[in-house]
Amino acid sequence: MKTRILVIEDERTALQSLALLLEDEGFEVLKAESGQAGLELALQQEPELILLDIRLPDVDGISVLRRLRAGHSNSAVIIMTADTNSSNAIRATQNGAFDYIAKPIHDDHLLVLIRRALEYRQLEQEVRS
Ligand code: CA
């Protein structure tokens, strides 16, 4: 079975190019264009990993992250932000994000982070069981 990644990103061109990149790498990609839609998909589908844009039109990424944790999601989360100097990135990791990546996104860096997050999540689950 393919590893599933949910991308939550309201900018459609960015969403499409991320989806293409990840599909090329052999992942199954789920897409959401708003925080609410992403949250629902995440809790229903339980993807292994979520790429979460911090700036969304309805709910911001940090709130999505908090609600994911409240809903007992154990998806690994990587935050995408244009502004890594802000406290947002720090708040994201404090709220359970695995890591964050700066926009514009460098594909190679993103793929490294994704692999690392997936490995970490797997280890964590092995420890738990
Ligand atoms: Ca955005």
PDB file of C-alpha atoms and ligand atoms in Angstrom:
ATOM      1  CA  MET A   1       0.000   0.000   0.000  1.00  0.00           C
ATOM      2  CA  LYS A   2       1.203   3.485  -0.834  1.00  0.00           C
ATOM      3  CA  THR A   3       2.059   5.980   1.867  1.00  0.00           C
ATOM      4  CA  ARG A   4      -0.562   8.714   1.892  1.00  0.00           C
ATOM      5  CA  ILE A   5       0.194  12.395   2.214  1.00  0.00           C
ATOM      6  CA  LEU A   6      -2.459  15.051   2.705  1.00  0.00           C
ATOM      7  CA  VAL A   7      -1.563  18.488   1.352  1.00  0.00           C
ATOM      8  CA  ILE A   8      -3.518  21.394   2.845  1.00  0.00           C
ATOM      9  CA  GLU A   9      -2.790  24.479   0.747  1.00  0.00           C
ATOM     10  CA  ASP A  10      -5.186  27.140  -0.514  1.00  0.00           C
ATOM     11  CA  GLU A  11      -3.008  28.340  -3.412  1.00  0.00           C
ATOM     12  CA  ARG A  12      -4.094  26.041  -6.201  1.00  0.00           C
ATOM     13  CA  THR A  13      -0.934  26.157  -8.323  1.00  0.00           C
ATOM     14  CA  ALA A  14       1.228  25.400  -5.280  1.00  0.00           C
ATOM     15  CA  LEU A  15      -1.128  22.562  -4.330  1.00  0.00           C
ATOM     16  CA  GLN A  16      -0.979  21.062  -7.818  1.00  0.00           C
ATOM     17  CA  SER A  17       2.780  21.230  -8.110  1.00  0.00           C
ATOM     18  CA  LEU A  18       3.257  19.650  -4.678  1.00  0.00           C
ATOM     19  CA  ALA A  19       0.793  16.912  -5.614  1.00  0.00           C
ATOM     20  CA  LEU A  20       2.691  16.196  -8.845  1.00  0.00           C
ATOM     21  CA  LEU A  21       6.030  16.081  -7.050  1.00  0.00           C
ATOM     22  CA  LEU A  22       4.750  13.678  -4.396  1.00  0.00           C
ATOM     23  CA  GLU A  23       2.931  11.447  -6.873  1.00  0.00           C
ATOM     24  CA  ASP A  24       6.146  11.209  -8.886  1.00  0.00           C
ATOM     25  CA  GLU A  25       7.851  10.008  -5.713  1.00  0.00           C
ATOM     26  CA  GLY A  26       5.284   7.232  -5.375  1.00  0.00           C
ATOM     27  CA  PHE A  27       3.072   8.703  -2.681  1.00  0.00           C
ATOM     28  CA  GLU A  28      -0.700   8.763  -2.770  1.00  0.00           C
ATOM     29  CA  VAL A  29      -1.782  12.393  -2.438  1.00  0.00           C
ATOM     30  CA  LEU A  30      -4.925  13.747  -0.811  1.00  0.00           C
ATOM     31  CA  LYS A  31      -5.662  17.441  -1.336  1.00  0.00           C
ATOM     32  CA  ALA A  32      -7.541  20.095   0.591  1.00  0.00           C
ATOM     33  CA  GLU A  33      -7.852  23.813  -0.151  1.00  0.00           C
ATOM     34  CA  SER A  34      -9.055  24.963   3.252  1.00  0.00           C
ATOM     35  CA  GLY A  35      -8.278  24.263   6.880  1.00  0.00           C
ATOM     36  CA  GLN A  36     -11.703  22.828   7.592  1.00  0.00           C
ATOM     37  CA  ALA A  37     -11.693  20.500   4.577  1.00  0.00           C
ATOM     38  CA  GLY A  38      -8.168  19.421   5.458  1.00  0.00           C
ATOM     39  CA  LEU A  39      -9.069  18.715   9.047  1.00  0.00           C
ATOM     40  CA  GLU A  40     -12.019  16.552   8.045  1.00  0.00           C
ATOM     41  CA  LEU A  41      -9.962  14.609   5.495  1.00  0.00           C
ATOM     42  CA  ALA A  42      -7.151  14.143   7.995  1.00  0.00           C
ATOM     43  CA  LEU A  43      -9.424  12.692  10.669  1.00  0.00           C
ATOM     44  CA  GLN A  44     -11.346  10.475   8.212  1.00  0.00           C
ATOM     45  CA  GLN A  45      -8.436   9.171   6.167  1.00  0.00           C
ATOM     46  CA  GLU A  46      -5.612   9.177   8.711  1.00  0.00           C
ATOM     47  CA  PRO A  47      -2.821   9.844   6.207  1.00  0.00           C
ATOM     48  CA  GLU A  48       0.721   9.036   7.337  1.00  0.00           C
ATOM     49  CA  LEU A  49       1.805  12.622   6.778  1.00  0.00           C
ATOM     50  CA  ILE A  50       0.246  16.067   6.399  1.00  0.00           C
ATOM     51  CA  LEU A  51       1.836  19.044   4.650  1.00  0.00           C
ATOM     52  CA  LEU A  52       0.095  21.999   6.196  1.00  0.00           C
ATOM     53  CA  ASP A  53       0.212  25.581   4.971  1.00  0.00           C
ATOM     54  CA  ILE A  54       0.180  27.970   7.905  1.00  0.00           C
ATOM     55  CA  ARG A  55      -1.814  30.714   6.171  1.00  0.00           C
ATOM     56  CA  LEU A  56      -5.227  29.466   5.124  1.00  0.00           C
ATOM     57  CA  PRO A  57      -8.382  31.454   4.370  1.00  0.00           C
ATOM     58  CA  ASP A  58     -10.608  29.910   7.028  1.00  0.00           C
ATOM     59  CA  VAL A  59      -8.674  28.439   9.971  1.00  0.00           C
ATOM     60  CA  ASP A  60      -4.944  29.098  10.397  1.00  0.00           C
ATOM     61  CA  GLY A  61      -2.489  26.221  10.341  1.00  0.00           C
ATOM     62  CA  ILE A  62      -1.785  26.345  14.071  1.00  0.00           C
ATOM     63  CA  SER A  63      -5.484  25.879  14.864  1.00  0.00           C
ATOM     64  CA  VAL A  64      -5.647  22.993  12.405  1.00  0.00           C
ATOM     65  CA  LEU A  65      -2.666  21.453  14.172  1.00  0.00           C
ATOM     66  CA  ARG A  66      -4.284  21.825  17.597  1.00  0.00           C
ATOM     67  CA  ARG A  67      -7.532  20.302  16.383  1.00  0.00           C
ATOM     68  CA  LEU A  68      -5.675  17.405  14.806  1.00  0.00           C
ATOM     69  CA  ARG A  69      -4.054  16.637  18.135  1.00  0.00           C
ATOM     70  CA  ALA A  70      -7.366  17.052  19.945  1.00  0.00           C
ATOM     71  CA  GLY A  71      -8.871  14.577  17.472  1.00  0.00           C
ATOM     72  CA  HIS A  72      -6.048  12.099  18.255  1.00  0.00           C
ATOM     73  CA  SER A  73      -4.587  12.209  14.771  1.00  0.00           C
ATOM     74  CA  ASN A  74      -1.175  10.576  14.695  1.00  0.00           C
ATOM     75  CA  SER A  75      -0.234  11.847  11.242  1.00  0.00           C
ATOM     76  CA  ALA A  76       3.203  13.431  11.067  1.00  0.00           C
ATOM     77  CA  VAL A  77       2.823  17.134  10.249  1.00  0.00           C
ATOM     78  CA  ILE A  78       5.186  19.404   8.328  1.00  0.00           C
ATOM     79  CA  ILE A  79       4.248  23.088   8.327  1.00  0.00           C
ATOM     80  CA  MET A  80       4.824  25.252   5.241  1.00  0.00           C
ATOM     81  CA  THR A  81       5.424  28.911   5.931  1.00  0.00           C
ATOM     82  CA  ALA A  82       6.708  31.918   4.010  1.00  0.00           C
ATOM     83  CA  ASP A  83       7.878  33.458   7.248  1.00  0.00           C
ATOM     84  CA  THR A  84      10.189  31.210   9.270  1.00  0.00           C
ATOM     85  CA  ASN A  85      11.398  34.099  11.420  1.00  0.00           C
ATOM     86  CA  SER A  86       7.997  34.547  12.960  1.00  0.00           C
ATOM     87  CA  SER A  87       6.983  32.826  16.133  1.00  0.00           C
ATOM     88  CA  ASN A  88       4.587  30.786  13.983  1.00  0.00           C
ATOM     89  CA  ALA A  89       7.192  28.191  13.133  1.00  0.00           C
ATOM     90  CA  ILE A  90       8.128  27.793  16.777  1.00  0.00           C
ATOM     91  CA  ARG A  91       4.498  27.607  17.835  1.00  0.00           C
ATOM     92  CA  ALA A  92       3.958  24.960  15.185  1.00  0.00           C
ATOM     93  CA  THR A  93       6.626  22.668  16.577  1.00  0.00           C
ATOM     94  CA  GLN A  94       5.402  23.328  20.113  1.00  0.00           C
ATOM     95  CA  ASN A  95       1.983  22.186  18.969  1.00  0.00           C
ATOM     96  CA  GLY A  96       3.263  18.895  17.671  1.00  0.00           C
ATOM     97  CA  ALA A  97       4.468  19.587  14.135  1.00  0.00           C
ATOM     98  CA  PHE A  98       7.461  17.458  13.207  1.00  0.00           C
ATOM     99  CA  ASP A  99       9.191  20.311  11.432  1.00  0.00           C
ATOM    100  CA  TYR A 100       8.576  23.257   9.145  1.00  0.00           C
ATOM    101  CA  ILE A 101       9.771  24.245   5.705  1.00  0.00           C
ATOM    102  CA  ALA A 102      10.199  27.705   4.235  1.00  0.00           C
ATOM    103  CA  LYS A 103       8.334  28.841   1.152  1.00  0.00           C
ATOM    104  CA  PRO A 104       9.254  28.924  -1.702  1.00  0.00           C
ATOM    105  CA  ILE A 105       9.744  25.228  -1.234  1.00  0.00           C
ATOM    106  CA  HIS A 106      12.836  23.428  -2.495  1.00  0.00           C
ATOM    107  CA  ASP A 107      11.713  20.012  -3.665  1.00  0.00           C
ATOM    108  CA  ASP A 108      14.804  18.133  -2.506  1.00  0.00           C
ATOM    109  CA  HIS A 109      14.670  19.625   0.961  1.00  0.00           C
ATOM    110  CA  LEU A 110      10.991  18.819   1.231  1.00  0.00           C
ATOM    111  CA  LEU A 111      11.535  15.186   0.233  1.00  0.00           C
ATOM    112  CA  VAL A 112      14.310  14.816   2.825  1.00  0.00           C
ATOM    113  CA  LEU A 113      12.048  16.229   5.540  1.00  0.00           C
ATOM    114  CA  ILE A 114       9.195  13.949   4.490  1.00  0.00           C
ATOM    115  CA  ARG A 115      11.376  10.831   4.643  1.00  0.00           C
ATOM    116  CA  ARG A 116      12.719  11.865   8.035  1.00  0.00           C
ATOM    117  CA  ALA A 117       9.220  12.538   9.383  1.00  0.00           C
ATOM    118  CA  LEU A 118       7.923   9.186   8.116  1.00  0.00           C
ATOM    119  CA  GLU A 119      10.847   7.302   9.659  1.00  0.00           C
ATOM    120  CA  TYR A 120      10.379   9.093  12.952  1.00  0.00           C
ATOM    121  CA  ARG A 121       6.655   8.347  12.966  1.00  0.00           C
ATOM    122  CA  GLN A 122       7.308   4.682  12.292  1.00  0.00           C
ATOM    123  CA  LEU A 123       9.824   4.442  15.128  1.00  0.00           C
ATOM    124  CA  GLU A 124       7.395   6.147  17.442  1.00  0.00           C
ATOM    125  CA  GLN A 125       4.680   3.645  16.545  1.00  0.00           C
ATOM    126  CA  GLU A 126       7.009   0.692  17.031  1.00  0.00           C
ATOM    127  CA  VAL A 127       7.874   1.983  20.486  1.00  0.00           C
ATOM    128  CA  ARG A 128       4.206   2.413  21.306  1.00  0.00           C
ATOM    129  CA  SER A 129       3.161  -1.100  20.279  1.00  0.00           C
TER     130      SER A 129
HETATM  131 CA    CA B   1      -1.757  30.001   1.977  1.00  0.00          CA
END
